Amino acid sequence: MSRRGFTLIELLVVIATIAILSAILFPVFSQARAQARRTVCVSNLKQNALATMMYAQDHDETFPPRFGGAGRGFSPWAVTIQPYIRNRQLVGCPDMRPELERSVFMGTFGWVGYGMNRHLWRDAGTPMATLASVPTPTQTAMLADSTFDDFTARPRRRARIAFANTPVGSPYTVTCDVVRTRHGGGNGLDLSVGGSSVAFADGHVRYLTASHIVYRLGINPEAVDPGDPLFFDGATRDVFCVGGPIVGP
């Protein structure tokens, strides 16, 4: 009995079919992995937001200090809320690319993928912000993806959220083609195809585009409306990346 093997044409057809299927499926797999990482990042941020709310309920409805008081030593915010989480991995985002200049602060915590709103998380020794002092908690950012441990309403500080995967702590110091969004493929040249996750002062979490964060995200609790003079920290006019447009009132 003769045994018939594959012809060269048949082998080429099989190889071509595999190549076509790979070209179709690999991007799908890549997108699925990216979506999974983004989901984990959002979930971690949600846990941090809930921990912050629990801390506030246990401390006369005040937000945690940016650093712990003298009784606890020099404790960053992620350490302060850790008793309500008990999992150090939750302060990180799997999509974060750590900055090259230095560690984002947290010592034994390693890299931290989120930042807090300094209008709410104030330095120890100053009057702490309270839940009641936030007139529009559903519109005011509390925590967010960030290149650094904090952010404010100032345009260049908003850049820390909008471009949370830039390899420097302060994205406004580099050119617009270098800054990178935490999720998606956005940069300073295209603000619509990428962005970050933001936890608001009522505890809910939303994904926002870099464009929304730069121009419309409420950060100062006294000015969540872009038309308010305090929306950009008073009369501040600034850029969000070198070569970018001036943003401000």
PDB file of C-alpha atoms in Angstrom:
ATOM      1  CA  MET A   1       0.000   0.000   0.000  1.00  0.00           C
ATOM      2  CA  SER A   2       1.302   3.422  -0.913  1.00  0.00           C
ATOM      3  CA  ARG A   3       1.273   6.184   1.661  1.00  0.00           C
ATOM      4  CA  ARG A   4       0.325   9.598   0.320  1.00  0.00           C
ATOM      5  CA  GLY A   5       1.940  12.651   1.978  1.00  0.00           C
ATOM      6  CA  PHE A   6       1.155  16.341   1.808  1.00  0.00           C
ATOM      7  CA  THR A   7       2.070  18.164  -1.333  1.00  0.00           C
ATOM      8  CA  LEU A   8       3.971  21.421  -1.224  1.00  0.00           C
ATOM      9  CA  ILE A   9       0.840  23.321  -2.263  1.00  0.00           C
ATOM     10  CA  GLU A  10      -1.167  21.803   0.584  1.00  0.00           C
ATOM     11  CA  LEU A  11       1.518  22.728   3.120  1.00  0.00           C
ATOM     12  CA  LEU A  12       1.609  26.288   1.813  1.00  0.00           C
ATOM     13  CA  VAL A  13      -2.182  26.510   2.077  1.00  0.00           C
ATOM     14  CA  VAL A  14      -2.057  25.326   5.704  1.00  0.00           C
ATOM     15  CA  ILE A  15       0.713  27.792   6.567  1.00  0.00           C
ATOM     16  CA  ALA A  16      -1.164  30.635   4.884  1.00  0.00           C
ATOM     17  CA  THR A  17      -4.354  29.715   6.764  1.00  0.00           C
ATOM     18  CA  ILE A  18      -2.519  29.707  10.090  1.00  0.00           C
ATOM     19  CA  ALA A  19      -0.915  33.059   9.275  1.00  0.00           C
ATOM     20  CA  ILE A  20      -4.300  34.587   8.413  1.00  0.00           C
ATOM     21  CA  LEU A  21      -5.924  33.252  11.585  1.00  0.00           C
ATOM     22  CA  SER A  22      -3.019  34.526  13.674  1.00  0.00           C
ATOM     23  CA  ALA A  23      -3.299  37.989  12.142  1.00  0.00           C
ATOM     24  CA  ILE A  24      -7.003  38.008  13.011  1.00  0.00           C
ATOM     25  CA  LEU A  25      -6.859  36.487  16.487  1.00  0.00           C
ATOM     26  CA  PHE A  26      -3.687  37.948  18.023  1.00  0.00           C
ATOM     27  CA  PRO A  27      -5.022  41.546  18.105  1.00  0.00           C
ATOM     28  CA  VAL A  28      -8.207  40.214  19.687  1.00  0.00           C
ATOM     29  CA  PHE A  29      -6.198  38.413  22.361  1.00  0.00           C
ATOM     30  CA  SER A  30      -4.132  41.558  22.952  1.00  0.00           C
ATOM     31  CA  GLN A  31      -7.257  43.670  23.353  1.00  0.00           C
ATOM     32  CA  ALA A  32      -8.738  41.108  25.746  1.00  0.00           C
ATOM     33  CA  ARG A  33      -5.595  41.183  27.895  1.00  0.00           C
ATOM     34  CA  ALA A  34      -5.602  44.989  27.910  1.00  0.00           C
ATOM     35  CA  GLN A  35      -9.256  45.030  28.928  1.00  0.00           C
ATOM     36  CA  ALA A  36      -8.554  42.537  31.715  1.00  0.00           C
ATOM     37  CA  ARG A  37      -5.705  44.691  33.068  1.00  0.00           C
ATOM     38  CA  ARG A  38      -7.908  47.775  32.907  1.00  0.00           C
ATOM     39  CA  THR A  39     -10.658  45.926  34.799  1.00  0.00           C
ATOM     40  CA  VAL A  40      -8.195  44.938  37.538  1.00  0.00           C
ATOM     41  CA  CYS A  41      -6.940  48.524  37.732  1.00  0.00           C
ATOM     42  CA  VAL A  42     -10.497  49.851  38.086  1.00  0.00           C
ATOM     43  CA  SER A  43     -11.285  47.223  40.722  1.00  0.00           C
ATOM     44  CA  ASN A  44      -8.183  48.127  42.741  1.00  0.00           C
ATOM     45  CA  LEU A  45      -9.056  51.817  42.533  1.00  0.00           C
ATOM     46  CA  LYS A  46     -12.580  51.033  43.717  1.00  0.00           C
ATOM     47  CA  GLN A  47     -11.163  49.229  46.759  1.00  0.00           C
ATOM     48  CA  ASN A  48      -8.998  52.236  47.581  1.00  0.00           C
ATOM     49  CA  ALA A  49     -12.027  54.521  47.275  1.00  0.00           C
ATOM     50  CA  LEU A  50     -14.087  52.318  49.598  1.00  0.00           C
ATOM     51  CA  ALA A  51     -11.209  52.216  52.096  1.00  0.00           C
ATOM     52  CA  THR A  52     -11.056  56.009  52.021  1.00  0.00           C
ATOM     53  CA  MET A  53     -14.793  56.253  52.701  1.00  0.00           C
ATOM     54  CA  MET A  54     -14.490  53.797  55.600  1.00  0.00           C
ATOM     55  CA  TYR A  55     -11.605  55.805  57.040  1.00  0.00           C
ATOM     56  CA  ALA A  56     -13.733  58.948  56.832  1.00  0.00           C
ATOM     57  CA  GLN A  57     -16.646  57.295  58.631  1.00  0.00           C
ATOM     58  CA  ASP A  58     -14.289  56.226  61.434  1.00  0.00           C
ATOM     59  CA  HIS A  59     -12.761  59.731  61.752  1.00  0.00           C
ATOM     60  CA  ASP A  60     -15.683  62.139  62.074  1.00  0.00           C
ATOM     61  CA  GLU A  61     -16.282  62.141  58.318  1.00  0.00           C
ATOM     62  CA  THR A  62     -12.893  63.664  57.528  1.00  0.00           C
ATOM     63  CA  PHE A  63     -10.697  62.613  54.625  1.00  0.00           C
ATOM     64  CA  PRO A  64      -7.337  61.037  55.495  1.00  0.00           C
ATOM     65  CA  PRO A  65      -4.294  63.309  55.696  1.00  0.00           C
ATOM     66  CA  ARG A  66      -1.842  63.282  52.852  1.00  0.00           C
ATOM     67  CA  PHE A  67       0.738  62.081  55.368  1.00  0.00           C
ATOM     68  CA  GLY A  68       0.050  60.473  58.711  1.00  0.00           C
ATOM     69  CA  GLY A  69       0.372  62.513  61.884  1.00  0.00           C
ATOM     70  CA  ALA A  70       3.218  62.391  64.382  1.00  0.00           C
ATOM     71  CA  GLY A  71       1.652  59.459  66.224  1.00  0.00           C
ATOM     72  CA  ARG A  72       2.034  57.255  63.153  1.00  0.00           C
ATOM     73  CA  GLY A  73       5.185  58.769  61.796  1.00  0.00           C
ATOM     74  CA  PHE A  74       5.656  59.847  58.217  1.00  0.00           C
ATOM     75  CA  SER A  75       2.966  57.685  56.605  1.00  0.00           C
ATOM     76  CA  PRO A  76       1.940  58.214  52.975  1.00  0.00           C
ATOM     77  CA  TRP A  77      -1.764  58.092  52.163  1.00  0.00           C
ATOM     78  CA  ALA A  78      -1.667  54.524  50.850  1.00  0.00           C
ATOM     79  CA  VAL A  79      -0.262  53.396  54.205  1.00  0.00           C
ATOM     80  CA  THR A  80      -2.939  55.310  56.107  1.00  0.00           C
ATOM     81  CA  ILE A  81      -5.816  53.449  54.443  1.00  0.00           C
ATOM     82  CA  GLN A  82      -4.042  50.087  54.408  1.00  0.00           C
ATOM     83  CA  PRO A  83      -5.821  48.792  57.572  1.00  0.00           C
ATOM     84  CA  TYR A  84      -9.067  48.965  55.600  1.00  0.00           C
ATOM     85  CA  ILE A  85      -7.618  47.040  52.639  1.00  0.00           C
ATOM     86  CA  ARG A  86      -4.960  44.705  54.103  1.00  0.00           C
ATOM     87  CA  ASN A  87      -3.540  44.030  50.683  1.00  0.00           C
ATOM     88  CA  ARG A  88      -0.589  46.021  49.384  1.00  0.00           C
ATOM     89  CA  GLN A  89      -1.163  44.886  45.816  1.00  0.00           C
ATOM     90  CA  LEU A  90      -4.390  46.895  45.667  1.00  0.00           C
ATOM     91  CA  VAL A  91      -2.484  50.196  45.614  1.00  0.00           C
ATOM     92  CA  GLY A  92      -0.971  49.284  42.260  1.00  0.00           C
ATOM     93  CA  CYS A  93      -2.325  49.164  38.717  1.00  0.00           C
ATOM     94  CA  PRO A  94      -1.157  46.306  36.458  1.00  0.00           C
ATOM     95  CA  ASP A  95      -1.068  48.687  33.499  1.00  0.00           C
ATOM     96  CA  MET A  96       1.273  51.146  35.191  1.00  0.00           C
ATOM     97  CA  ARG A  97       4.706  51.776  33.716  1.00  0.00           C
ATOM     98  CA  PRO A  98       6.814  53.008  36.662  1.00  0.00           C
ATOM     99  CA  GLU A  99       8.505  56.354  36.231  1.00  0.00           C
ATOM    100  CA  LEU A 100      12.201  56.340  35.458  1.00  0.00           C
ATOM    101  CA  GLU A 101      13.221  59.196  37.748  1.00  0.00           C
ATOM    102  CA  ARG A 102      12.493  57.525  41.071  1.00  0.00           C
ATOM    103  CA  SER A 103      10.084  55.264  42.892  1.00  0.00           C
ATOM    104  CA  VAL A 104       6.608  56.691  43.365  1.00  0.00           C
ATOM    105  CA  PHE A 105       7.236  57.133  46.982  1.00  0.00           C
ATOM    106  CA  MET A 106       5.796  54.291  48.990  1.00  0.00           C
ATOM    107  CA  GLY A 107       8.940  52.555  50.204  1.00  0.00           C
ATOM    108  CA  THR A 108       8.136  48.941  51.036  1.00  0.00           C
ATOM    109  CA  PHE A 109       4.928  49.281  49.024  1.00  0.00           C
ATOM    110  CA  GLY A 110       6.927  49.487  45.822  1.00  0.00           C
ATOM    111  CA  TRP A 111       5.216  51.159  42.889  1.00  0.00           C
ATOM    112  CA  VAL A 112       1.862  52.837  43.509  1.00  0.00           C
ATOM    113  CA  GLY A 113      -0.351  53.420  40.514  1.00  0.00           C
ATOM    114  CA  TYR A 114      -2.743  55.966  41.974  1.00  0.00           C
ATOM    115  CA  GLY A 115      -2.749  59.548  43.236  1.00  0.00           C
ATOM    116  CA  MET A 116      -5.036  61.465  45.591  1.00  0.00           C
ATOM    117  CA  ASN A 117      -6.703  64.845  45.315  1.00  0.00           C
ATOM    118  CA  ARG A 118      -4.722  67.289  47.442  1.00  0.00           C
ATOM    119  CA  HIS A 119      -7.754  69.548  47.749  1.00  0.00           C
ATOM    120  CA  LEU A 120      -9.252  66.744  49.873  1.00  0.00           C
ATOM    121  CA  TRP A 121      -6.203  64.902  51.269  1.00  0.00           C
ATOM    122  CA  ARG A 122      -4.443  67.724  53.078  1.00  0.00           C
ATOM    123  CA  ASP A 123      -1.156  67.839  54.969  1.00  0.00           C
ATOM    124  CA  ALA A 124      -1.244  66.825  58.619  1.00  0.00           C
ATOM    125  CA  GLY A 125      -1.454  69.849  60.900  1.00  0.00           C
ATOM    126  CA  THR A 126      -3.868  71.691  58.604  1.00  0.00           C
ATOM    127  CA  PRO A 127      -7.689  71.538  58.820  1.00  0.00           C
ATOM    128  CA  MET A 128      -8.804  68.287  57.232  1.00  0.00           C
ATOM    129  CA  ALA A 129     -11.447  68.279  54.515  1.00  0.00           C
ATOM    130  CA  THR A 130     -14.744  66.638  55.438  1.00  0.00           C
ATOM    131  CA  LEU A 131     -17.300  64.724  53.420  1.00  0.00           C
ATOM    132  CA  ALA A 132     -19.777  67.535  54.019  1.00  0.00           C
ATOM    133  CA  SER A 133     -17.328  70.080  52.574  1.00  0.00           C
ATOM    134  CA  VAL A 134     -17.685  68.527  49.121  1.00  0.00           C
ATOM    135  CA  PRO A 135     -20.888  70.023  47.653  1.00  0.00           C
ATOM    136  CA  THR A 136     -20.851  67.798  44.561  1.00  0.00           C
ATOM    137  CA  PRO A 137     -19.211  64.474  45.516  1.00  0.00           C
ATOM    138  CA  THR A 138     -20.421  62.765  42.333  1.00  0.00           C
ATOM    139  CA  GLN A 139     -18.386  65.229  40.238  1.00  0.00           C
ATOM    140  CA  THR A 140     -15.276  65.742  42.388  1.00  0.00           C
ATOM    141  CA  ALA A 141     -12.275  63.465  41.845  1.00  0.00           C
ATOM    142  CA  MET A 142     -10.890  61.804  44.982  1.00  0.00           C
ATOM    143  CA  LEU A 143      -8.380  59.224  43.675  1.00  0.00           C
ATOM    144  CA  ALA A 144      -7.209  58.413  40.165  1.00  0.00           C
ATOM    145  CA  ASP A 145      -4.621  56.703  37.996  1.00  0.00           C
ATOM    146  CA  SER A 146      -1.577  58.936  38.286  1.00  0.00           C
ATOM    147  CA  THR A 147       2.145  59.176  37.604  1.00  0.00           C
ATOM    148  CA  PHE A 148       2.598  60.601  41.090  1.00  0.00           C
ATOM    149  CA  ASP A 149       1.018  60.327  44.540  1.00  0.00           C
ATOM    150  CA  ASP A 150      -1.109  63.480  44.241  1.00  0.00           C
ATOM    151  CA  PHE A 151      -2.836  65.854  41.831  1.00  0.00           C
ATOM    152  CA  THR A 152      -4.619  69.202  41.973  1.00  0.00           C
ATOM    153  CA  ALA A 153      -6.886  71.247  39.719  1.00  0.00           C
ATOM    154  CA  ARG A 154      -3.952  72.991  38.073  1.00  0.00           C
ATOM    155  CA  PRO A 155      -3.625  72.041  34.372  1.00  0.00           C
ATOM    156  CA  ARG A 156      -0.112  70.641  34.741  1.00  0.00           C
ATOM    157  CA  ARG A 157      -1.202  68.595  37.767  1.00  0.00           C
ATOM    158  CA  ARG A 158      -4.171  67.229  35.805  1.00  0.00           C
ATOM    159  CA  ALA A 159      -1.610  65.861  33.369  1.00  0.00           C
ATOM    160  CA  ARG A 160      -0.541  63.386  36.046  1.00  0.00           C
ATOM    161  CA  ILE A 161      -3.980  61.735  35.674  1.00  0.00           C
ATOM    162  CA  ALA A 162      -4.521  62.230  31.949  1.00  0.00           C
ATOM    163  CA  PHE A 163      -1.101  60.796  31.028  1.00  0.00           C
ATOM    164  CA  ALA A 164      -0.589  58.375  33.890  1.00  0.00           C
ATOM    165  CA  ASN A 165       1.828  56.105  32.013  1.00  0.00           C
ATOM    166  CA  THR A 166       4.360  58.775  31.127  1.00  0.00           C
ATOM    167  CA  PRO A 167       7.823  57.677  32.341  1.00  0.00           C
ATOM    168  CA  VAL A 168       8.271  60.822  34.479  1.00  0.00           C
ATOM    169  CA  GLY A 169       6.357  62.029  37.516  1.00  0.00           C
ATOM    170  CA  SER A 170       5.433  65.335  35.912  1.00  0.00           C
ATOM    171  CA  PRO A 171       4.269  64.734  32.318  1.00  0.00           C
ATOM    172  CA  TYR A 172       4.049  68.445  31.490  1.00  0.00           C
ATOM    173  CA  THR A 173       7.866  68.597  31.383  1.00  0.00           C
ATOM    174  CA  VAL A 174       8.113  66.408  28.270  1.00  0.00           C
ATOM    175  CA  THR A 175       6.850  66.785  24.719  1.00  0.00           C
ATOM    176  CA  CYS A 176       3.328  65.855  23.689  1.00  0.00           C
ATOM    177  CA  ASP A 177       4.424  62.839  21.670  1.00  0.00           C
ATOM    178  CA  VAL A 178       6.140  61.342  24.734  1.00  0.00           C
ATOM    179  CA  VAL A 179       3.285  61.521  27.247  1.00  0.00           C
ATOM    180  CA  ARG A 180       1.179  58.347  27.460  1.00  0.00           C
ATOM    181  CA  THR A 181      -2.240  57.536  28.853  1.00  0.00           C
ATOM    182  CA  ARG A 182      -2.607  54.746  31.418  1.00  0.00           C
ATOM    183  CA  HIS A 183      -5.149  52.907  29.272  1.00  0.00           C
ATOM    184  CA  GLY A 184      -5.474  53.007  25.500  1.00  0.00           C
ATOM    185  CA  GLY A 185      -3.023  54.569  23.077  1.00  0.00           C
ATOM    186  CA  GLY A 186      -3.552  58.255  23.723  1.00  0.00           C
ATOM    187  CA  ASN A 187      -0.867  60.922  24.058  1.00  0.00           C
ATOM    188  CA  GLY A 188      -0.683  64.706  23.985  1.00  0.00           C
ATOM    189  CA  LEU A 189      -1.273  64.686  20.239  1.00  0.00           C
ATOM    190  CA  ASP A 190      -4.521  62.700  20.489  1.00  0.00           C
ATOM    191  CA  LEU A 191      -6.493  63.029  23.729  1.00  0.00           C
ATOM    192  CA  SER A 192      -9.475  60.979  22.612  1.00  0.00           C
ATOM    193  CA  VAL A 193      -8.113  57.434  22.294  1.00  0.00           C
ATOM    194  CA  GLY A 194      -6.845  56.880  25.829  1.00  0.00           C
ATOM    195  CA  GLY A 195      -7.415  57.939  29.404  1.00  0.00           C
ATOM    196  CA  SER A 196      -7.533  56.941  33.061  1.00  0.00           C
ATOM    197  CA  SER A 197      -9.869  55.676  35.744  1.00  0.00           C
ATOM    198  CA  VAL A 198     -11.074  58.165  38.355  1.00  0.00           C
ATOM    199  CA  ALA A 199     -12.718  57.519  41.745  1.00  0.00           C
ATOM    200  CA  PHE A 200     -15.056  60.286  42.842  1.00  0.00           C
ATOM    201  CA  ALA A 201     -15.814  61.581  46.327  1.00  0.00           C
ATOM    202  CA  ASP A 202     -18.991  59.492  46.568  1.00  0.00           C
ATOM    203  CA  GLY A 203     -16.994  56.294  45.924  1.00  0.00           C
ATOM    204  CA  HIS A 204     -17.979  55.510  42.332  1.00  0.00           C
ATOM    205  CA  VAL A 205     -15.328  54.952  39.642  1.00  0.00           C
ATOM    206  CA  ARG A 206     -15.412  56.000  35.984  1.00  0.00           C
ATOM    207  CA  TYR A 207     -13.081  55.746  33.027  1.00  0.00           C
ATOM    208  CA  LEU A 208     -12.459  59.171  31.445  1.00  0.00           C
ATOM    209  CA  THR A 209     -10.602  60.179  28.309  1.00  0.00           C
ATOM    210  CA  ALA A 210      -7.498  62.332  28.590  1.00  0.00           C
ATOM    211  CA  SER A 211      -9.447  65.146  26.923  1.00  0.00           C
ATOM    212  CA  HIS A 212     -12.149  65.057  29.607  1.00  0.00           C
ATOM    213  CA  ILE A 213      -9.550  64.984  32.382  1.00  0.00           C
ATOM    214  CA  VAL A 214      -7.572  67.929  31.011  1.00  0.00           C
ATOM    215  CA  TYR A 215     -10.528  70.156  30.219  1.00  0.00           C
ATOM    216  CA  ARG A 216     -13.567  69.056  32.230  1.00  0.00           C
ATOM    217  CA  LEU A 217     -12.743  66.895  35.280  1.00  0.00           C
ATOM    218  CA  GLY A 218     -13.894  68.419  38.567  1.00  0.00           C
ATOM    219  CA  ILE A 219     -11.012  68.371  41.057  1.00  0.00           C
ATOM    220  CA  ASN A 220     -11.410  71.454  43.249  1.00  0.00           C
ATOM    221  CA  PRO A 221     -14.557  70.756  45.350  1.00  0.00           C
ATOM    222  CA  GLU A 222     -15.379  74.463  45.277  1.00  0.00           C
ATOM    223  CA  ALA A 223     -15.269  74.546  41.481  1.00  0.00           C
ATOM    224  CA  VAL A 224     -16.363  71.432  39.624  1.00  0.00           C
ATOM    225  CA  ASP A 225     -17.857  73.466  36.777  1.00  0.00           C
ATOM    226  CA  PRO A 226     -15.333  74.405  34.050  1.00  0.00           C
ATOM    227  CA  GLY A 227     -16.880  77.878  33.969  1.00  0.00           C
ATOM    228  CA  ASP A 228     -15.882  78.605  37.575  1.00  0.00           C
ATOM    229  CA  PRO A 229     -12.703  80.725  37.982  1.00  0.00           C
ATOM    230  CA  LEU A 230     -11.378  78.243  40.571  1.00  0.00           C
ATOM    231  CA  PHE A 231     -11.754  75.288  38.225  1.00  0.00           C
ATOM    232  CA  PHE A 232      -8.073  75.565  37.250  1.00  0.00           C
ATOM    233  CA  ASP A 233      -6.778  76.662  40.672  1.00  0.00           C
ATOM    234  CA  GLY A 234      -7.818  80.265  40.202  1.00  0.00           C
ATOM    235  CA  ALA A 235      -6.369  82.186  37.256  1.00  0.00           C
ATOM    236  CA  THR A 236      -3.791  79.501  36.427  1.00  0.00           C
ATOM    237  CA  ARG A 237      -2.999  79.156  32.736  1.00  0.00           C
ATOM    238  CA  ASP A 238      -0.602  76.378  31.894  1.00  0.00           C
ATOM    239  CA  VAL A 239       0.307  73.636  29.434  1.00  0.00           C
ATOM    240  CA  PHE A 240      -0.230  69.903  29.870  1.00  0.00           C
ATOM    241  CA  CYS A 241       2.838  68.939  27.821  1.00  0.00           C
ATOM    242  CA  VAL A 242       5.698  70.790  26.164  1.00  0.00           C
ATOM    243  CA  GLY A 243       4.358  72.177  22.912  1.00  0.00           C
ATOM    244  CA  GLY A 244       0.752  71.672  23.961  1.00  0.00           C
ATOM    245  CA  PRO A 245      -1.919  74.380  24.126  1.00  0.00           C
ATOM    246  CA  ILE A 246      -2.276  76.667  27.133  1.00  0.00           C
ATOM    247  CA  VAL A 247      -5.120  75.464  29.330  1.00  0.00           C
ATOM    248  CA  GLY A 248      -6.925  77.634  31.859  1.00  0.00           C
ATOM    249  CA  PRO A 249      -9.537  80.349  32.339  1.00  0.00           C
TER     250      PRO A 249
END
